[in-house]
Steps between C-alpha positions, in 0.01 A plus 500: 500500500795608280704283260795535736279375790349219315852389375640513869193302628530246210874448592419451876216251404738318287775486763234379760373230261837373437569486882154338571629195320738443799429144620633597853243682732513690811232551750442878585216622725329166462507493117727291266702701234742388246828588672653740232171682442473569879870601495434748199199654679700546826767658291261758341337561844841579644602736221174693549598556858867585433462692188156589416598714198718225348546504123295275283837320416580438866134391572526245202831365622390461845196293403693254276824473697446121571294422181468127453795449745381134575605402141873522591517326834793550740571137531602470134826692600776394729403567864797715560550875476632483147191301398272756687662791312466295161144437589416879569671625198298253282188603675561868449561452132187274467280739689627797266438305186162365606378858623642651171297262289174565682580895494555479124184298451289762684637795312800639690789667327859371495619789726249384775572138446869545520461714817282249667747208413783723645328533825424124508857416458578753772755687280663796690371405851588764747568755200150487344212614742241277342726202512543575861138552554437164348760347736338680804158352417635150441679520839175642681287234345747234622526657851123521540382177335779249465774537767287299770500195271863550400581510855341167569698324229866629596727516781562832697824584323347477170194705603731782633703481197198537266351777710829701482534459127122599465563815703824596300294479182257749626523879451469733822132568405421116454682428845295778669167356368603147604539629856 
């Protein structure tokens, strides 16, 4: 195995170890998983389907997109749109910083770290193909694994609103795959 492969696998292992600390669990195919670890695995699986030739940077960003998300709970922000947006901005910064620390510790250079962080903050969405691919993967994971639970917790108007917003975030390729 080359040094680059070892470094990549070390980063993935560190991301997974961090997400394995999630106190919330989810049952999938009869087995309990830490919630954010399962989410990260689903993200990587969808990226492999959607963009099998994805760059190393995108594969890293996809795997740590929700790294340790549970440490900043939604309920610590006002339960309105403004509070939601503040929470999401805080999370994006936190995920970028946490990933950056891990990537630095396993030996990635500043250029790679900065690029992964940019993807995690979703900078230039709709103009940057890798940011758009990340967004497509996020949406596909939501549609495949989380929309049913979401639907049981919200009224029809909210469900339709979220589905429309999800669809608008996706590229034509992502929409095609979703169908």
